[in-house]
Protein backbone atom coordinates (compact mmCIF):
# COMPACT_ATOMS: atom_id res chain seq x y z
CA UNK A 1 0.00 0.00 0.00
CA UNK A 2 1.40 3.37 -1.05
CA UNK A 3 1.93 5.95 1.70
CA UNK A 4 -0.71 8.65 1.95
CA UNK A 5 0.29 12.00 0.46
CA UNK A 6 -0.12 15.24 2.41
CA UNK A 7 -2.81 17.34 0.68
CA UNK A 8 -1.34 20.83 0.56
CA UNK A 9 -2.31 24.28 -0.70
CA UNK A 10 -0.21 27.33 -1.48
CA UNK A 11 -1.33 30.85 -0.55
CA UNK A 12 0.28 33.49 -2.76
CA UNK A 13 1.93 32.86 -6.10
CA UNK A 14 4.57 35.55 -6.24
CA UNK A 15 8.28 34.73 -6.43
CA UNK A 16 8.37 32.45 -3.36
CA UNK A 17 4.84 31.11 -3.79
CA UNK A 18 5.63 29.88 -7.29
CA UNK A 19 8.75 28.15 -5.98
CA UNK A 20 6.82 26.45 -3.18
CA UNK A 21 3.98 25.43 -5.50
CA UNK A 22 6.31 23.92 -8.09
CA UNK A 23 8.35 22.21 -5.38
CA UNK A 24 5.29 20.53 -3.89
CA UNK A 25 3.96 19.71 -7.34
CA UNK A 26 7.15 18.19 -8.77
CA UNK A 27 9.70 17.43 -6.06
CA UNK A 28 7.92 16.26 -2.93
CA UNK A 29 6.81 12.66 -3.37
CA UNK A 30 4.91 12.51 -0.06
CA UNK A 31 2.88 15.67 -0.77
CA UNK A 32 0.28 16.57 -3.35
CA UNK A 33 -0.41 20.19 -4.26
CA UNK A 34 -4.20 20.35 -4.51
CA UNK A 35 -4.94 24.08 -4.35
CA UNK A 36 -3.45 27.56 -4.67
CA UNK A 37 -4.82 31.03 -4.01
CA UNK A 38 -3.98 34.54 -5.11
CA UNK A 39 -5.99 37.71 -5.74
CA UNK A 40 -3.48 38.81 -8.42
CA UNK A 41 -4.69 38.32 -12.00
CA UNK A 42 -1.21 37.77 -13.48
CA UNK A 43 -0.51 35.10 -10.85
CA UNK A 44 -3.87 33.46 -11.62
CA UNK A 45 -2.92 33.28 -15.30
CA UNK A 46 0.43 31.71 -14.38
CA UNK A 47 -1.37 29.17 -12.18
CA UNK A 48 -3.82 28.27 -14.95
CA UNK A 49 -0.86 27.44 -17.19
CA UNK A 50 1.46 25.80 -14.70
CA UNK A 51 -0.70 24.27 -11.95
CA UNK A 52 -4.27 23.75 -13.13
CA UNK A 53 -3.33 21.20 -15.86
CA UNK A 54 -2.08 18.92 -13.04
CA UNK A 55 -5.36 19.09 -11.12
CA UNK A 56 -4.53 21.98 -8.81
CA UNK A 57 -7.63 24.03 -8.01
CA UNK A 58 -7.07 27.81 -8.24
CA UNK A 59 -8.82 30.24 -5.88
CA UNK A 60 -8.96 34.01 -5.69
CA UNK A 61 -10.09 33.72 -2.04
CA UNK A 62 -7.80 32.32 0.64
CA UNK A 63 -10.79 31.75 2.91
CA UNK A 64 -12.50 29.58 0.28
CA UNK A 65 -9.30 27.68 -0.44
CA UNK A 66 -8.76 26.59 3.17
CA UNK A 67 -12.28 25.12 3.17
CA UNK A 68 -11.38 22.68 0.37
CA UNK A 69 -12.35 19.17 1.40
CA UNK A 70 -9.42 16.93 2.25
CA UNK A 71 -6.93 19.79 2.64
CA UNK A 72 -4.38 19.04 5.38
CA UNK A 73 -1.75 21.79 5.15
CA UNK A 74 -1.06 25.21 3.70
CA UNK A 75 2.14 27.01 2.81
CA UNK A 76 1.76 30.77 3.19
CA UNK A 77 3.81 32.78 0.73
CA UNK A 78 1.47 35.72 0.30
CA UNK A 79 2.31 39.35 1.07
CA UNK A 80 3.84 39.84 4.53
CA UNK A 81 0.95 41.97 5.76
CA UNK A 82 -1.40 38.94 5.72
CA UNK A 83 1.00 36.18 6.84
CA UNK A 84 -0.18 36.14 10.47
CA UNK A 85 -3.87 36.49 9.60
CA UNK A 86 -3.70 33.62 7.11
CA UNK A 87 -1.63 31.43 9.45
CA UNK A 88 -4.11 31.96 12.30
CA UNK A 89 -7.07 31.14 10.03
CA UNK A 90 -5.37 27.95 8.86
CA UNK A 91 -4.54 26.89 12.42
CA UNK A 92 -8.14 27.55 13.45
CA UNK A 93 -9.21 25.34 10.50
CA UNK A 94 -7.00 22.57 11.98
CA UNK A 95 -4.46 22.71 9.14
CA UNK A 96 -0.69 22.32 9.32
CA UNK A 97 1.07 25.58 8.42
CA UNK A 98 4.38 26.51 6.81
CA UNK A 99 4.65 30.30 6.80
CA UNK A 100 7.25 32.40 5.02
CA UNK A 101 9.06 34.95 7.15
CA UNK A 102 8.42 37.31 8.71
CA UNK A 103 5.24 36.13 10.41
CA UNK A 104 4.17 39.75 10.82
CA UNK A 105 5.34 43.32 11.01
CA UNK A 106 3.41 43.81 14.28
CA UNK A 107 3.70 41.99 17.61
CA UNK A 108 0.06 42.83 18.38
CA UNK A 109 -1.12 40.89 15.34
CA UNK A 110 0.74 37.73 16.27
CA UNK A 111 -0.45 37.75 19.88
CA UNK A 112 -4.22 37.27 19.43
CA UNK A 113 -4.47 34.90 22.36
CA UNK A 114 -4.21 35.91 26.03
CA UNK A 115 -1.05 34.96 27.83
XYZ file of N, CA and C in Angstrom:
345
model
N 0.837 -1.180 0.000
C 0.000 0.000 0.000
C 0.881 1.242 0.000
N 0.615 2.136 -0.924
C 1.404 3.365 -1.047
C 1.118 4.295 0.129
N 2.154 5.016 0.595
C 1.934 5.954 1.704
C 0.999 7.083 1.272
N 0.208 7.556 2.225
C -0.713 8.647 1.955
C 0.075 9.931 1.712
N -0.366 10.727 0.747
C 0.289 12.002 0.459
C -0.405 13.134 1.219
N 0.398 14.060 1.730
C -0.122 15.239 2.407
C -0.791 16.139 1.372
N -2.054 16.467 1.584
C -2.807 17.337 0.680
C -2.526 18.784 1.073
N -1.837 19.505 0.198
C -1.341 20.833 0.565
C -1.803 21.908 -0.410
N -1.943 23.116 0.109
C -2.308 24.278 -0.700
C -1.243 25.352 -0.542
N -1.168 26.235 -1.514
C -0.210 27.331 -1.482
C -0.957 28.659 -1.554
N -0.734 29.522 -0.567
C -1.332 30.850 -0.547
C -0.309 31.848 -1.063
N -0.636 32.524 -2.149
C 0.276 33.486 -2.759
C 1.113 32.822 -3.825
N 1.166 33.431 -4.995
C 1.930 32.863 -6.101
C 2.891 33.884 -6.698
N 3.501 34.651 -5.819
C 4.572 35.553 -6.241
C 5.859 34.754 -6.389
N 6.988 35.397 -6.240
C 8.280 34.725 -6.429
C 8.420 33.476 -5.561
N 8.212 33.596 -4.252
C 8.367 32.446 -3.361
C 7.198 31.472 -3.480
N 6.004 31.983 -3.652
C 4.838 31.110 -3.786
C 4.954 30.186 -4.983
N 5.427 30.712 -6.102
C 5.629 29.877 -7.287
C 6.646 28.779 -7.002
N 7.717 29.149 -6.309
C 8.754 28.154 -5.979
C 8.184 27.057 -5.091
N 7.431 27.447 -4.063
C 6.817 26.452 -3.179
C 5.844 25.571 -3.958
N 4.988 26.190 -4.757
C 3.980 25.431 -5.504
C 4.642 24.408 -6.424
N 5.640 24.835 -7.173
C 6.313 23.916 -8.092
C 7.081 22.832 -7.334
N 7.640 23.196 -6.192
C 8.355 22.214 -5.377
C 7.398 21.122 -4.901
N 6.246 21.522 -4.364
C 5.286 20.530 -3.887
C 4.674 19.742 -5.042
N 4.532 20.383 -6.179
C 3.956 19.707 -7.342
C 4.910 18.674 -7.935
N 6.203 19.017 -8.017
C 7.151 18.191 -8.768
C 8.232 17.485 -7.964
N 8.511 17.931 -6.752
C 9.699 17.428 -6.061
C 9.456 16.878 -4.665
N 8.218 16.759 -4.270
C 7.924 16.256 -2.934
C 7.019 15.037 -3.059
N 7.594 13.863 -3.106
C 6.806 12.655 -3.369
C 5.723 12.350 -2.334
N 5.894 12.814 -1.100
C 4.905 12.508 -0.058
C 3.879 13.621 0.120
N 3.869 14.595 -0.815
C 2.880 15.674 -0.769
C 2.224 15.818 -2.126
N 0.992 16.309 -2.110
C 0.278 16.572 -3.353
C -0.295 17.983 -3.279
N 0.145 18.833 -4.189
C -0.407 20.186 -4.265
C -1.810 20.072 -4.843
N -2.816 20.486 -4.066
C -4.200 20.347 -4.509
C -4.884 21.683 -4.735
N -4.295 22.775 -4.222
C -4.936 24.082 -4.351
C -3.909 25.198 -4.235
N -4.265 26.347 -4.787
C -3.447 27.561 -4.669
C -4.390 28.753 -4.695
N -3.984 29.827 -4.012
C -4.816 31.027 -4.015
C -3.977 32.269 -4.222
N -4.574 33.219 -4.912
C -3.983 34.537 -5.113
C -5.070 35.481 -5.619
N -5.046 36.735 -5.182
C -5.993 37.709 -5.737
C -5.440 38.386 -6.996
N -4.172 38.132 -7.315
C -3.481 38.810 -8.416
C -3.769 38.133 -9.759
N -4.281 38.874 -10.701
C -4.686 38.322 -12.003
C -3.518 37.713 -12.776
N -2.346 38.336 -12.751
C -1.211 37.768 -13.483
C -0.762 36.448 -12.856
N -0.853 36.342 -11.532
C -0.510 35.098 -10.854
C -1.558 34.017 -11.138
N -2.815 34.411 -11.268
C -3.869 33.456 -11.625
C -3.598 32.893 -13.016
N -3.215 33.745 -13.936
C -2.920 33.275 -15.298
C -1.736 32.314 -15.286
N -0.711 32.612 -14.501
C 0.434 31.707 -14.385
C -0.032 30.360 -13.831
N -0.885 30.401 -12.804
C -1.372 29.174 -12.182
C -2.210 28.350 -13.156
N -2.998 28.999 -13.967
C -3.818 28.273 -14.945
C -2.944 27.535 -15.956
N -1.791 28.087 -16.258
C -0.861 27.445 -17.194
C -0.014 26.381 -16.528
N 0.444 26.650 -15.316
C 1.459 25.803 -14.695
C 0.970 24.857 -13.597
N -0.204 25.111 -13.042
C -0.700 24.272 -11.952
C -2.010 23.571 -12.288
N -2.938 24.303 -12.849
C -4.265 23.752 -13.134
C -4.240 22.494 -14.022
N -3.359 22.425 -15.038
C -3.335 21.202 -15.856
C -3.002 19.931 -15.061
N -2.425 20.074 -13.880
C -2.079 18.922 -13.035
C -3.096 18.719 -11.919
N -4.275 19.317 -12.072
C -5.356 19.089 -11.119
C -5.384 20.007 -9.922
N -4.556 21.035 -9.924
C -4.530 21.981 -8.806
C -5.680 22.966 -8.980
N -6.498 23.104 -7.958
C -7.626 24.031 -8.010
C -7.142 25.437 -7.643
N -7.525 26.426 -8.438
C -7.069 27.808 -8.242
C -8.196 28.637 -7.624
N -7.856 29.384 -6.586
C -8.816 30.235 -5.881
C -8.344 31.684 -5.895
N -9.287 32.605 -5.910
C -8.957 34.013 -5.693
C -9.146 34.369 -4.221
N -9.816 33.496 -3.470
C -10.089 33.723 -2.043
C -9.350 32.698 -1.185
N -8.505 33.180 -0.302
C -7.804 32.315 0.638
C -8.800 31.587 1.538
N -9.801 32.322 2.017
C -10.794 31.748 2.915
C -11.522 30.574 2.272
N -11.851 30.688 0.996
C -12.501 29.584 0.283
C -11.532 28.424 0.089
N -10.279 28.736 -0.203
C -9.300 27.683 -0.441
C -9.121 26.807 0.794
N -9.027 27.404 1.981
C -8.761 26.592 3.169
C -9.972 25.761 3.583
N -11.102 25.948 2.930
C -12.282 25.120 3.173
C -12.309 23.891 2.259
N -11.354 23.790 1.327
C -11.377 22.681 0.375
C -11.345 21.347 1.117
N -12.244 20.472 0.753
C -12.346 19.168 1.401
C -11.060 18.364 1.218
N -10.607 17.769 2.294
C -9.416 16.929 2.255
C -8.106 17.670 2.455
N -8.152 19.000 2.457
C -6.933 19.787 2.636
C -6.355 19.536 4.031
N -5.033 19.334 4.103
C -4.385 19.042 5.380
C -3.362 20.099 5.800
N -2.824 20.843 4.830
C -1.751 21.787 5.148
C -1.763 22.937 4.150
N -1.179 24.048 4.580
C -1.060 25.209 3.703
C 0.318 25.829 3.887
N 0.908 26.233 2.766
C 2.142 27.008 2.814
C 1.745 28.449 2.489
N 2.150 29.370 3.351
C 1.755 30.773 3.195
C 2.939 31.556 2.653
N 2.771 32.006 1.415
C 3.808 32.780 0.729
C 3.199 34.036 0.123
N 2.159 34.513 0.755
C 1.468 35.716 0.298
C 2.239 36.955 0.775
N 1.646 38.133 0.620
C 2.314 39.355 1.072
C 2.449 39.338 2.594
N 3.527 39.884 3.105
C 3.839 39.842 4.533
C 2.701 40.360 5.398
N 1.991 41.358 4.943
C 0.945 41.969 5.761
C -0.194 41.017 6.105
N -0.326 39.897 5.401
C -1.398 38.941 5.718
C -0.866 37.596 6.214
N 0.438 37.447 6.368
C 1.004 36.180 6.838
C 0.332 35.714 8.133
N 0.354 36.536 9.159
C -0.178 36.136 10.473
C -1.662 35.834 10.381
N -2.413 36.696 9.738
C -3.866 36.492 9.603
C -4.167 35.156 8.925
N -3.455 34.870 7.830
C -3.698 33.624 7.114
C -3.231 32.421 7.926
N -2.118 32.535 8.619
C -1.629 31.432 9.453
C -2.627 31.124 10.561
N -3.137 32.145 11.217
C -4.110 31.956 12.298
C -5.374 31.297 11.768
N -5.867 31.746 10.623
C -7.072 31.143 10.032
C -6.839 29.673 9.696
N -5.677 29.345 9.189
C -5.371 27.948 8.855
C -5.283 27.097 10.120
N -4.646 27.619 11.152
C -4.540 26.892 12.420
C -5.931 26.662 12.999
N -6.768 27.683 12.949
C -8.140 27.546 13.455
C -8.942 26.536 12.629
N -8.557 26.335 11.364
C -9.210 25.340 10.501
C -8.561 23.964 10.672
N -7.677 23.831 11.665
C -6.998 22.571 11.984
C -6.072 22.086 10.865
N -5.404 23.037 10.202
C -4.460 22.712 9.138
C -3.028 22.887 9.635
N -2.117 22.110 9.080
C -0.694 22.323 9.324
C -0.286 23.563 8.536
N 0.686 24.316 9.051
C 1.075 25.583 8.422
C 2.584 25.688 8.272
N 3.013 26.075 7.072
C 4.384 26.505 6.815
C 4.256 27.950 6.348
N 4.807 28.884 7.114
C 4.653 30.304 6.798
C 5.998 30.929 6.477
N 6.047 31.646 5.367
C 7.247 32.401 5.018
C 7.491 33.462 6.083
N 8.715 33.911 6.190
C 9.055 34.949 7.147
C 8.929 36.330 6.511
N 8.751 37.346 7.298
C 8.423 37.313 8.709
C 6.953 36.947 8.905
N 6.633 36.471 10.109
C 5.244 36.131 10.408
C 4.382 37.386 10.355
N 4.922 38.503 10.819
C 4.167 39.754 10.815
C 5.110 40.929 10.989
N 4.589 42.102 10.751
C 5.339 43.320 11.011
C 4.879 43.959 12.326
N 3.954 43.272 13.037
C 3.407 43.805 14.276
C 3.268 42.710 15.330
N 3.810 42.951 16.513
C 3.701 41.995 17.612
C 2.242 41.824 18.023
N 1.466 42.896 17.983
C 0.059 42.830 18.383
C -0.727 41.854 17.514
N -0.411 41.782 16.252
C -1.125 40.893 15.339
C -0.842 39.432 15.644
N 0.374 39.121 16.020
C 0.736 37.726 16.266
C 0.473 37.269 17.694
N -0.103 38.114 18.509
C -0.452 37.751 19.882
C -1.960 37.870 20.089
N -2.755 37.138 19.295
C -4.215 37.272 19.433
C -4.778 36.554 20.651
N -3.973 35.687 21.262
C -4.473 34.895 22.363
C -3.915 35.451 23.675
N -4.708 35.436 24.732
C -4.212 35.911 26.028
C -3.063 35.054 26.532
N -2.148 35.697 27.218
C -1.052 34.956 27.832
C 0.153 35.124 27.097
